[in-house]
Amino acid sequence: MKLAIILGVPVAMLATIASLGVVVVDVREGGPDGNRIVVPVPLVFAQVALALAPIAAPDHAMRVPEQALEHMDLAKEVLEALAAAPDGEYVRVEDHDELVVVAKEGRYFKVNVKNGTRENVSVNVPINLALQALPGRDGRIRTAALAGALSGVRFTNLVDVQDGKDHVRVWVW
Amino acid sequence: MKKTILAAAGLLGFAALCAAPINAQSGTPWLHVRVEEKKDTTKVSVNIPLSVVEAVLKASPEFFEKHGKIRIGNDHGLKLADMRKVWKELAAVGDAELVSVESDDENVKVMRKGDLVQVFVDNKRKAGKDGEKGGETVRVEVPTSLVDALLSGEGEEANVEAAIMELKKRRGDIVRVHDDDSHVRVWIDEQNTQVAAAAPSGK
């Protein structure tokens, strides 16, 4: 019975944390001696940190500069229009070996940069997360809203960078 | 009961038939820009739903003033009110060569042909030794309906809102620019990529 409790409590805690989501940073170095570093960060930790940021951080650090604030209405309108817009390939730039593609797929903006066969960068930007990252009318970054929006990006590959034999991947599980 | 079901099915079928053409016309219009550079083999494609273009223009107050009008003013010696008058008179004339300038360096022609305003610029400059570019040929075609819409404002204001409404209705080429180094095409259709229409039909 004692053993069951000793084993059961951490397993239950891990299961709870995992069920709330985990951000995983996976770095793989190429070559035979390449290291592999995997850092799992429970999403709930990031959410708590974001929610507590306004208390811990100085006020000016939580505010967007006045000059940038002027353009926030435009940014919001554009992001909202993009969120409502149909899916498609929005930008494609082909230059010799380089290819850049920006596409909208569902609730994500997908940016893909290829440089020959060596480099391949893929970034998925959740549109809702970008919207929540915009400050309010008072210029304050709404960290609580941002924390809430994080739970909406689960099961997403946020970043995938392949540079030669090195590979970096950030995803939310 | 059977009659009721048959009648309902018939009504549904009729409604679907009526709705079909409406759906076919109400596809989302996409604004496409294609730039191809001959020397660098660079190709740039931009595809944006017109709804997003409209949102950007509406949300940018310094560009898009109240009621969707841009004040152009006299900064470059250009009076929009005068342009409007000239355009109105030219519309009555129909197809015509509006401007023709011929000089040693450059020939410029502006023509109205059918539903297009065509601008031809032939620059005869010779290529310099310091890598200075030689002469170029530019061809621009703009639908007259777009000019009509832009000039439908009052005073020194261009009516961008009307221009966007016109663009929403329009399918096909808006602007084409050909010069010696590059080819630019701006057009509207209901496709979200340029795969089918990528090949520019040059002149």
mmCIF file of C-alpha atoms in Angstrom:
data_model
loop_
_atom_site.group_PDB
_atom_site.id
_atom_site.type_symbol
_atom_site.label_atom_id
_atom_site.label_comp_id
_atom_site.label_asym_id
_atom_site.label_seq_id
_atom_site.Cartn_x
_atom_site.Cartn_y
_atom_site.Cartn_z
ATOM 1 C CA MET A 1 0.000 0.000 0.000
ATOM 2 C CA LYS A 2 2.830 2.370 0.984
ATOM 3 C CA LEU A 3 4.681 1.553 -2.256
ATOM 4 C CA ALA A 4 1.561 2.176 -4.298
ATOM 5 C CA ILE A 5 1.211 5.647 -2.728
ATOM 6 C CA ILE A 6 4.937 6.442 -3.181
ATOM 7 C CA LEU A 7 4.766 5.501 -6.871
ATOM 8 C CA GLY A 8 1.217 6.686 -7.483
ATOM 9 C CA VAL A 9 1.575 10.310 -6.314
ATOM 10 C CA PRO A 10 4.409 11.315 -8.716
ATOM 11 C CA VAL A 11 2.792 9.390 -11.568
ATOM 12 C CA ALA A 12 -0.505 11.182 -10.932
ATOM 13 C CA MET A 13 1.315 14.542 -10.749
ATOM 14 C CA LEU A 14 3.144 13.839 -14.024
ATOM 15 C CA ALA A 15 -0.094 12.751 -15.687
ATOM 16 C CA THR A 16 -1.840 15.932 -14.505
ATOM 17 C CA ILE A 17 0.980 18.168 -15.783
ATOM 18 C CA ALA A 18 1.104 16.273 -19.076
ATOM 19 C CA SER A 19 -2.662 16.559 -19.495
ATOM 20 C CA LEU A 20 -2.380 20.347 -19.080
ATOM 21 C CA GLY A 21 0.204 20.498 -21.866
ATOM 22 C CA VAL A 22 3.982 20.529 -22.210
ATOM 23 C CA VAL A 23 6.220 22.733 -24.340
ATOM 24 C CA VAL A 24 9.097 20.586 -25.600
ATOM 25 C CA VAL A 25 12.358 22.020 -26.902
ATOM 26 C CA ASP A 26 14.313 19.350 -28.745
ATOM 27 C CA VAL A 27 17.838 20.135 -29.970
ATOM 28 C CA ARG A 28 19.732 17.530 -31.972
ATOM 29 C CA GLU A 29 23.313 18.183 -32.993
ATOM 30 C CA GLY A 30 24.470 16.472 -36.153
ATOM 31 C CA GLY A 31 27.458 14.170 -36.450
ATOM 32 C CA PRO A 32 28.369 10.997 -34.610
ATOM 33 C CA ASP A 33 29.245 12.884 -31.392
ATOM 34 C CA GLY A 34 26.246 15.196 -31.598
ATOM 35 C CA ASN A 35 24.316 15.772 -28.414
ATOM 36 C CA ARG A 36 20.606 15.671 -28.000
ATOM 37 C CA ILE A 37 18.980 17.992 -25.485
ATOM 38 C CA VAL A 38 15.287 17.711 -24.725
ATOM 39 C CA VAL A 39 13.743 20.266 -22.361
ATOM 40 C CA PRO A 40 10.099 19.702 -21.476
ATOM 41 C CA VAL A 41 8.435 22.716 -19.810
ATOM 42 C CA PRO A 42 4.925 22.187 -18.450
ATOM 43 C CA LEU A 43 2.580 24.646 -20.140
ATOM 44 C CA VAL A 44 1.015 25.433 -16.803
ATOM 45 C CA PHE A 45 4.401 26.790 -15.582
ATOM 46 C CA ALA A 46 4.580 29.153 -18.551
ATOM 47 C CA GLN A 47 0.980 30.195 -17.932
ATOM 48 C CA VAL A 48 1.594 30.865 -14.233
ATOM 49 C CA ALA A 49 4.759 32.821 -15.055
ATOM 50 C CA LEU A 50 2.867 34.923 -17.604
ATOM 51 C CA ALA A 51 -0.014 35.518 -15.218
ATOM 52 C CA LEU A 52 2.366 36.639 -12.449
ATOM 53 C CA ALA A 53 4.578 38.748 -14.731
ATOM 54 C CA PRO A 54 2.694 42.036 -14.118
ATOM 55 C CA ILE A 55 3.309 41.677 -10.359
ATOM 56 C CA ALA A 56 6.991 40.843 -10.647
ATOM 57 C CA ALA A 57 8.037 42.971 -13.624
ATOM 58 C CA PRO A 58 8.322 46.776 -13.513
ATOM 59 C CA ASP A 59 5.404 48.630 -15.100
ATOM 60 C CA HIS A 60 7.401 50.027 -18.050
ATOM 61 C CA ALA A 61 8.532 46.510 -18.983
ATOM 62 C CA MET A 62 4.898 45.466 -19.412
ATOM 63 C CA ARG A 63 4.047 48.365 -21.691
ATOM 64 C CA VAL A 64 4.443 48.772 -25.421
ATOM 65 C CA PRO A 65 6.312 51.969 -26.462
ATOM 66 C CA GLU A 66 4.056 54.911 -27.406
ATOM 67 C CA GLN A 67 5.269 54.916 -31.023
ATOM 68 C CA ALA A 68 4.366 51.258 -31.477
ATOM 69 C CA LEU A 69 1.029 51.745 -29.717
ATOM 70 C CA GLU A 70 -0.142 54.044 -32.535
ATOM 71 C CA HIS A 71 -0.113 51.089 -34.920
ATOM 72 C CA MET A 72 -1.787 48.539 -32.639
ATOM 73 C CA ASP A 73 -5.300 49.235 -33.937
ATOM 74 C CA LEU A 74 -4.056 48.576 -37.458
ATOM 75 C CA ALA A 75 -2.262 45.401 -36.346
ATOM 76 C CA LYS A 76 -5.432 44.194 -34.604
ATOM 77 C CA GLU A 77 -7.636 44.939 -37.631
ATOM 78 C CA VAL A 78 -5.194 43.171 -39.944
ATOM 79 C CA LEU A 79 -4.875 40.126 -37.701
ATOM 80 C CA GLU A 80 -8.656 39.904 -37.286
ATOM 81 C CA ALA A 81 -9.122 40.188 -41.051
ATOM 82 C CA LEU A 82 -6.483 37.519 -41.582
ATOM 83 C CA ALA A 83 -8.138 35.248 -39.013
ATOM 84 C CA ALA A 84 -11.417 35.550 -40.913
ATOM 85 C CA ALA A 85 -9.770 35.285 -44.356
ATOM 86 C CA PRO A 86 -9.719 32.043 -46.314
ATOM 87 C CA ASP A 87 -6.725 29.711 -46.345
ATOM 88 C CA GLY A 88 -4.141 30.087 -49.062
ATOM 89 C CA GLU A 89 -0.567 30.798 -50.029
ATOM 90 C CA TYR A 90 -0.123 34.479 -49.211
ATOM 91 C CA VAL A 91 3.494 35.059 -50.191
ATOM 92 C CA ARG A 92 6.012 33.076 -52.240
ATOM 93 C CA VAL A 93 9.505 34.321 -53.009
ATOM 94 C CA GLU A 94 11.766 32.207 -55.211
ATOM 95 C CA ASP A 95 15.355 33.347 -55.563
ATOM 96 C CA HIS A 96 17.932 30.894 -56.901
ATOM 97 C CA ASP A 97 18.105 28.199 -54.220
ATOM 98 C CA GLU A 98 15.976 30.069 -51.710
ATOM 99 C CA LEU A 99 12.281 29.636 -51.297
ATOM 100 C CA VAL A 100 10.122 31.537 -48.810
ATOM 101 C CA VAL A 101 6.459 30.654 -48.452
ATOM 102 C CA VAL A 102 3.941 32.262 -46.094
ATOM 103 C CA ALA A 103 0.600 30.485 -46.026
ATOM 104 C CA LYS A 104 -2.502 30.526 -43.906
ATOM 105 C CA GLU A 105 -3.808 27.150 -42.865
ATOM 106 C CA GLY A 106 -6.750 27.216 -40.507
ATOM 107 C CA ARG A 107 -5.835 29.105 -37.352
ATOM 108 C CA TYR A 108 -2.133 29.259 -38.234
ATOM 109 C CA PHE A 109 0.234 31.255 -40.340
ATOM 110 C CA LYS A 110 2.915 28.933 -41.660
ATOM 111 C CA VAL A 111 6.255 30.403 -42.639
ATOM 112 C CA ASN A 112 8.611 28.114 -44.498
ATOM 113 C CA VAL A 113 12.119 29.078 -45.595
ATOM 114 C CA LYS A 114 14.225 26.674 -47.626
ATOM 115 C CA ASN A 115 17.793 27.284 -48.680
ATOM 116 C CA GLY A 116 18.807 24.484 -51.020
ATOM 117 C CA THR A 117 18.758 21.154 -49.287
ATOM 118 C CA ARG A 118 20.803 22.410 -46.329
ATOM 119 C CA GLU A 119 18.518 24.799 -44.463
ATOM 120 C CA ASN A 120 14.860 24.359 -43.782
ATOM 121 C CA VAL A 121 13.037 26.603 -41.331
ATOM 122 C CA SER A 122 9.395 26.119 -40.540
ATOM 123 C CA VAL A 123 7.487 28.358 -38.131
ATOM 124 C CA ASN A 124 3.810 28.072 -37.273
ATOM 125 C CA VAL A 125 2.299 31.228 -35.815
ATOM 126 C CA PRO A 126 -1.070 30.719 -34.106
ATOM 127 C CA ILE A 127 -3.152 33.742 -35.176
ATOM 128 C CA ASN A 128 -5.108 33.816 -31.929
ATOM 129 C CA LEU A 129 -1.883 33.856 -29.911
ATOM 130 C CA ALA A 130 -0.616 36.764 -32.028
ATOM 131 C CA LEU A 131 -3.903 38.606 -31.396
ATOM 132 C CA GLN A 132 -3.670 38.058 -27.660
ATOM 133 C CA ALA A 133 -0.051 39.235 -27.689
ATOM 134 C CA LEU A 134 -1.234 42.689 -28.783
ATOM 135 C CA PRO A 135 -1.486 45.164 -25.907
ATOM 136 C CA GLY A 136 -4.729 46.684 -24.654
ATOM 137 C CA ARG A 137 -5.703 50.333 -25.292
ATOM 138 C CA ASP A 138 -3.639 51.403 -22.264
ATOM 139 C CA GLY A 139 -0.536 49.880 -23.871
ATOM 140 C CA ARG A 140 -0.191 47.108 -21.294
ATOM 141 C CA ILE A 141 0.587 43.606 -22.534
ATOM 142 C CA ARG A 142 -2.272 41.366 -21.442
ATOM 143 C CA THR A 143 -0.244 38.522 -20.045
ATOM 144 C CA ALA A 144 -3.263 36.768 -18.547
ATOM 145 C CA ALA A 145 -4.974 36.643 -21.952
ATOM 146 C CA LEU A 146 -1.738 35.446 -23.510
ATOM 147 C CA ALA A 147 -1.488 32.699 -20.885
ATOM 148 C CA GLY A 148 -5.054 31.644 -21.654
ATOM 149 C CA ALA A 149 -4.360 31.582 -25.395
ATOM 150 C CA LEU A 150 -1.372 29.288 -24.875
ATOM 151 C CA SER A 151 -3.665 26.390 -24.071
ATOM 152 C CA GLY A 152 -5.204 26.797 -27.530
ATOM 153 C CA VAL A 153 -1.931 25.963 -29.297
ATOM 154 C CA ARG A 154 -1.557 22.425 -27.975
ATOM 155 C CA PHE A 155 -0.417 19.652 -30.314
ATOM 156 C CA THR A 156 1.347 22.171 -32.533
ATOM 157 C CA ASN A 157 4.830 22.259 -34.056
ATOM 158 C CA LEU A 158 5.773 25.865 -33.355
ATOM 159 C CA VAL A 159 9.297 25.876 -34.736
ATOM 160 C CA ASP A 160 11.271 23.374 -36.781
ATOM 161 C CA VAL A 161 14.770 24.349 -37.912
ATOM 162 C CA GLN A 162 16.966 22.007 -39.894
ATOM 163 C CA ASP A 163 20.444 23.413 -40.517
ATOM 164 C CA GLY A 164 22.660 20.822 -42.125
ATOM 165 C CA LYS A 165 22.699 17.957 -39.689
ATOM 166 C CA ASP A 166 21.510 20.061 -36.735
ATOM 167 C CA HIS A 167 17.850 20.008 -35.913
ATOM 168 C CA VAL A 168 15.883 22.167 -33.468
ATOM 169 C CA ARG A 169 12.246 21.603 -32.821
ATOM 170 C CA VAL A 170 9.824 23.356 -30.449
ATOM 171 C CA TRP A 171 6.374 21.912 -30.103
ATOM 172 C CA VAL A 172 3.501 21.998 -27.685
ATOM 173 C CA TRP A 173 2.153 18.659 -26.606
ATOM 174 C CA MET B 1 -47.387 12.038 -46.353
ATOM 175 C CA LYS B 2 -45.583 10.856 -49.492
ATOM 176 C CA LYS B 3 -46.848 13.921 -51.382
ATOM 177 C CA THR B 4 -45.586 16.226 -48.638
ATOM 178 C CA ILE B 5 -42.118 14.621 -48.726
ATOM 179 C CA LEU B 6 -42.015 14.844 -52.539
ATOM 180 C CA ALA B 7 -43.109 18.489 -52.446
ATOM 181 C CA ALA B 8 -40.499 19.305 -49.796
ATOM 182 C CA ALA B 9 -37.786 17.513 -51.797
ATOM 183 C CA GLY B 10 -38.833 19.411 -54.914
ATOM 184 C CA LEU B 11 -38.723 22.732 -53.086
ATOM 185 C CA LEU B 12 -35.266 21.913 -51.666
ATOM 186 C CA GLY B 13 -34.015 20.952 -55.120
ATOM 187 C CA PHE B 14 -35.366 24.188 -56.615
ATOM 188 C CA ALA B 15 -33.760 26.220 -53.801
ATOM 189 C CA ALA B 16 -30.412 24.481 -54.385
ATOM 190 C CA LEU B 17 -30.613 25.224 -58.135
ATOM 191 C CA CYS B 18 -31.361 28.874 -57.441
ATOM 192 C CA ALA B 19 -28.566 29.097 -54.879
ATOM 193 C CA ALA B 20 -25.908 27.527 -57.116
ATOM 194 C CA PRO B 21 -25.228 30.521 -59.380
ATOM 195 C CA ILE B 22 -25.193 32.838 -56.369
ATOM 196 C CA ASN B 23 -22.518 30.699 -54.701
ATOM 197 C CA ALA B 24 -20.504 30.591 -57.907
ATOM 198 C CA GLN B 25 -20.378 34.401 -57.998
ATOM 199 C CA SER B 26 -19.764 34.978 -54.322
ATOM 200 C CA GLY B 27 -16.294 33.381 -54.190
ATOM 201 C CA THR B 28 -13.734 35.333 -52.216
ATOM 202 C CA PRO B 29 -11.845 37.718 -54.488
ATOM 203 C CA TRP B 30 -8.048 37.494 -54.141
ATOM 204 C CA LEU B 31 -5.650 40.216 -55.185
ATOM 205 C CA HIS B 32 -2.553 38.726 -56.807
ATOM 206 C CA VAL B 33 0.765 40.399 -57.449
ATOM 207 C CA ARG B 34 3.441 38.656 -59.502
ATOM 208 C CA VAL B 35 6.905 40.117 -60.004
ATOM 209 C CA GLU B 36 9.418 38.339 -62.194
ATOM 210 C CA GLU B 37 12.938 39.601 -62.690
ATOM 211 C CA LYS B 38 14.696 38.301 -65.745
ATOM 212 C CA LYS B 39 18.305 38.701 -64.667
ATOM 213 C CA ASP B 40 18.072 37.457 -61.086
ATOM 214 C CA THR B 41 15.546 34.707 -61.765
ATOM 215 C CA THR B 42 13.723 36.116 -58.752
ATOM 216 C CA LYS B 43 10.015 35.495 -58.583
ATOM 217 C CA VAL B 44 7.748 37.083 -55.994
ATOM 218 C CA SER B 45 4.098 36.141 -55.624
ATOM 219 C CA VAL B 46 1.711 37.816 -53.226
ATOM 220 C CA ASN B 47 -1.881 36.656 -52.835
ATOM 221 C CA ILE B 48 -4.145 38.556 -50.455
ATOM 222 C CA PRO B 49 -7.910 38.292 -50.003
ATOM 223 C CA LEU B 50 -9.486 41.668 -50.857
ATOM 224 C CA SER B 51 -11.187 41.608 -47.468
ATOM 225 C CA VAL B 52 -7.738 41.883 -45.870
ATOM 226 C CA VAL B 53 -6.706 44.708 -48.231
ATOM 227 C CA GLU B 54 -9.902 46.534 -47.302
ATOM 228 C CA ALA B 55 -9.287 46.005 -43.581
ATOM 229 C CA VAL B 56 -5.735 47.346 -43.882
ATOM 230 C CA LEU B 57 -6.881 50.451 -45.745
ATOM 231 C CA LYS B 58 -9.765 51.079 -43.358
ATOM 232 C CA ALA B 59 -7.592 50.692 -40.293
ATOM 233 C CA SER B 60 -4.865 53.013 -41.494
ATOM 234 C CA PRO B 61 -6.194 56.481 -40.711
ATOM 235 C CA GLU B 62 -3.307 58.513 -42.132
ATOM 236 C CA PHE B 63 -3.771 56.753 -45.477
ATOM 237 C CA PHE B 64 -7.454 56.184 -45.546
ATOM 238 C CA GLU B 65 -9.301 59.212 -44.274
ATOM 239 C CA LYS B 66 -12.907 59.314 -43.143
ATOM 240 C CA HIS B 67 -15.404 57.712 -45.540
ATOM 241 C CA GLY B 68 -12.653 55.967 -47.457
ATOM 242 C CA LYS B 69 -11.147 58.935 -49.210
ATOM 243 C CA ILE B 70 -7.532 59.913 -49.620
ATOM 244 C CA ARG B 71 -6.561 63.537 -49.798
ATOM 245 C CA ILE B 72 -4.003 63.895 -52.533
ATOM 246 C CA GLY B 73 -3.528 67.670 -52.455
ATOM 247 C CA ASN B 74 -1.135 69.661 -54.590
ATOM 248 C CA ASP B 75 2.177 68.302 -53.282
ATOM 249 C CA HIS B 76 3.294 67.196 -56.721
ATOM 250 C CA GLY B 77 1.506 69.804 -58.774
ATOM 251 C CA LEU B 78 -1.366 67.363 -59.221
ATOM 252 C CA LYS B 79 -4.896 68.588 -58.710
ATOM 253 C CA LEU B 80 -7.327 65.739 -58.430
ATOM 254 C CA ALA B 81 -10.303 67.987 -59.093
ATOM 255 C CA ASP B 82 -8.794 68.971 -62.455
ATOM 256 C CA MET B 83 -7.974 65.372 -63.267
ATOM 257 C CA ARG B 84 -11.595 64.496 -62.563
ATOM 258 C CA LYS B 85 -12.853 67.143 -64.986
ATOM 259 C CA VAL B 86 -10.471 66.016 -67.722
ATOM 260 C CA TRP B 87 -11.362 62.374 -67.162
ATOM 261 C CA LYS B 88 -15.072 63.197 -67.432
ATOM 262 C CA GLU B 89 -14.565 64.951 -70.733
ATOM 263 C CA LEU B 90 -12.340 62.183 -72.060
ATOM 264 C CA ALA B 91 -14.949 59.581 -71.172
ATOM 265 C CA ALA B 92 -17.312 61.311 -73.596
ATOM 266 C CA VAL B 93 -14.722 61.141 -76.377
ATOM 267 C CA GLY B 94 -14.265 57.375 -76.102
ATOM 268 C CA ASP B 95 -11.131 55.674 -77.424
ATOM 269 C CA ALA B 96 -8.401 58.239 -77.892
ATOM 270 C CA GLU B 97 -4.730 59.005 -77.470
ATOM 271 C CA LEU B 98 -4.786 61.132 -74.342
ATOM 272 C CA VAL B 99 -1.119 62.082 -74.073
ATOM 273 C CA SER B 100 1.743 61.788 -76.523
ATOM 274 C CA VAL B 101 5.211 63.088 -75.696
ATOM 275 C CA GLU B 102 8.111 62.386 -78.012
ATOM 276 C CA SER B 103 11.644 63.469 -77.188
ATOM 277 C CA ASP B 104 15.195 62.327 -77.869
ATOM 278 C CA ASP B 105 15.313 60.444 -74.572
ATOM 279 C CA GLU B 106 11.833 59.198 -74.090
ATOM 280 C CA ASN B 107 8.491 58.557 -75.752
ATOM 281 C CA VAL B 108 5.392 58.559 -73.579
ATOM 282 C CA LYS B 109 1.892 57.699 -74.687
ATOM 283 C CA VAL B 110 -1.299 57.496 -72.647
ATOM 284 C CA MET B 111 -4.263 56.004 -74.459
ATOM 285 C CA ARG B 112 -7.787 55.037 -73.663
ATOM 286 C CA LYS B 113 -8.710 51.861 -75.493
ATOM 287 C CA GLY B 114 -11.948 50.073 -74.745
ATOM 288 C CA ASP B 115 -12.144 49.558 -70.991
ATOM 289 C CA LEU B 116 -8.416 50.118 -70.478
ATOM 290 C CA VAL B 117 -6.128 53.058 -69.931
ATOM 291 C CA GLN B 118 -2.775 52.193 -71.469
ATOM 292 C CA VAL B 119 0.483 53.918 -70.635
ATOM 293 C CA PHE B 120 3.523 53.282 -72.846
ATOM 294 C CA VAL B 121 6.927 54.614 -71.905
ATOM 295 C CA ASP B 122 9.934 53.964 -74.140
ATOM 296 C CA ASN B 123 13.153 55.190 -72.591
ATOM 297 C CA LYS B 124 15.931 55.384 -75.177
ATOM 298 C CA ARG B 125 18.810 55.928 -72.747
ATOM 299 C CA LYS B 126 21.932 53.940 -73.585
ATOM 300 C CA ALA B 127 23.529 51.705 -70.964
ATOM 301 C CA GLY B 128 26.401 53.496 -69.146
ATOM 302 C CA LYS B 129 29.855 52.095 -68.521
ATOM 303 C CA ASP B 130 29.376 52.272 -64.729
ATOM 304 C CA GLY B 131 26.691 49.661 -64.842
ATOM 305 C CA GLU B 132 24.011 52.289 -65.390
ATOM 306 C CA LYS B 133 20.900 50.699 -66.811
ATOM 307 C CA GLY B 134 20.011 51.218 -70.436
ATOM 308 C CA GLY B 135 16.677 52.295 -71.797
ATOM 309 C CA GLU B 136 13.560 50.461 -70.793
ATOM 310 C CA THR B 137 10.081 49.909 -72.027
ATOM 311 C CA VAL B 138 7.216 50.147 -69.604
ATOM 312 C CA ARG B 139 3.680 49.113 -70.354
ATOM 313 C CA VAL B 140 0.920 49.787 -67.837
ATOM 314 C CA GLU B 141 -2.725 48.877 -68.280
ATOM 315 C CA VAL B 142 -5.408 50.004 -65.850
ATOM 316 C CA PRO B 143 -9.161 49.360 -66.215
ATOM 317 C CA THR B 144 -11.119 52.575 -66.801
ATOM 318 C CA SER B 145 -13.748 51.466 -64.292
ATOM 319 C CA LEU B 146 -11.066 51.570 -61.599
ATOM 320 C CA VAL B 147 -10.119 55.119 -62.543
ATOM 321 C CA ASP B 148 -13.836 56.043 -62.581
ATOM 322 C CA ALA B 149 -14.200 54.665 -59.059
ATOM 323 C CA LEU B 150 -11.064 56.391 -57.743
ATOM 324 C CA LEU B 151 -12.163 59.720 -59.174
ATOM 325 C CA SER B 152 -15.725 59.427 -57.864
ATOM 326 C CA GLY B 153 -14.857 61.408 -54.720
ATOM 327 C CA GLU B 154 -15.089 65.152 -54.333
ATOM 328 C CA GLY B 155 -12.470 67.887 -54.196
ATOM 329 C CA GLU B 156 -8.951 66.641 -53.640
ATOM 330 C CA GLU B 157 -9.990 63.209 -52.424
ATOM 331 C CA ALA B 158 -9.597 59.893 -54.204
ATOM 332 C CA ASN B 159 -12.395 57.496 -53.375
ATOM 333 C CA VAL B 160 -10.536 54.372 -52.328
ATOM 334 C CA GLU B 161 -13.650 52.768 -50.872
ATOM 335 C CA ALA B 162 -15.341 52.938 -54.289
ATOM 336 C CA ALA B 163 -12.160 51.602 -55.903
ATOM 337 C CA ILE B 164 -12.210 48.610 -53.572
ATOM 338 C CA MET B 165 -15.885 47.996 -54.325
ATOM 339 C CA GLU B 166 -14.971 48.054 -58.020
ATOM 340 C CA LEU B 167 -12.086 45.668 -57.432
ATOM 341 C CA LYS B 168 -14.432 43.277 -55.621
ATOM 342 C CA LYS B 169 -16.621 43.076 -58.700
ATOM 343 C CA ARG B 170 -13.741 42.800 -61.114
ATOM 344 C CA ARG B 171 -11.989 39.614 -62.214
ATOM 345 C CA GLY B 172 -8.902 39.773 -64.398
ATOM 346 C CA ASP B 173 -5.893 42.038 -64.850
ATOM 347 C CA ILE B 174 -5.661 45.330 -62.996
ATOM 348 C CA VAL B 175 -2.152 46.469 -63.794
ATOM 349 C CA ARG B 176 0.583 45.097 -66.031
ATOM 350 C CA VAL B 177 4.044 46.575 -66.156
ATOM 351 C CA HIS B 178 6.649 45.262 -68.564
ATOM 352 C CA ASP B 179 10.132 46.632 -68.640
ATOM 353 C CA ASP B 180 13.401 45.204 -69.874
ATOM 354 C CA ASP B 181 14.341 43.667 -66.523
ATOM 355 C CA SER B 182 11.087 42.706 -64.984
ATOM 356 C CA HIS B 183 7.473 41.921 -65.426
ATOM 357 C CA VAL B 184 4.803 42.911 -62.900
ATOM 358 C CA ARG B 185 1.241 41.749 -63.044
ATOM 359 C CA VAL B 186 -1.577 42.602 -60.618
ATOM 360 C CA TRP B 187 -4.861 40.798 -61.071
ATOM 361 C CA ILE B 188 -7.919 39.520 -59.243
ATOM 362 C CA ASP B 189 -9.494 36.095 -59.314
ATOM 363 C CA GLU B 190 -11.014 33.650 -56.880
ATOM 364 C CA GLN B 191 -8.007 31.351 -56.529
ATOM 365 C CA ASN B 192 -5.848 31.338 -53.431
ATOM 366 C CA THR B 193 -2.632 30.532 -55.299
ATOM 367 C CA GLN B 194 -0.970 31.552 -58.546
ATOM 368 C CA VAL B 195 -0.179 28.014 -59.692
ATOM 369 C CA ALA B 196 -2.749 27.989 -62.472
ATOM 370 C CA ALA B 197 -2.212 31.606 -63.523
ATOM 371 C CA ALA B 198 1.490 32.060 -62.789
ATOM 372 C CA ALA B 199 2.724 32.305 -66.360
ATOM 373 C CA PRO B 200 2.453 35.963 -67.249
ATOM 374 C CA SER B 201 0.964 36.471 -70.641
ATOM 375 C CA GLY B 202 3.394 39.079 -71.839
ATOM 376 C CA LYS B 203 2.836 41.347 -74.748
#
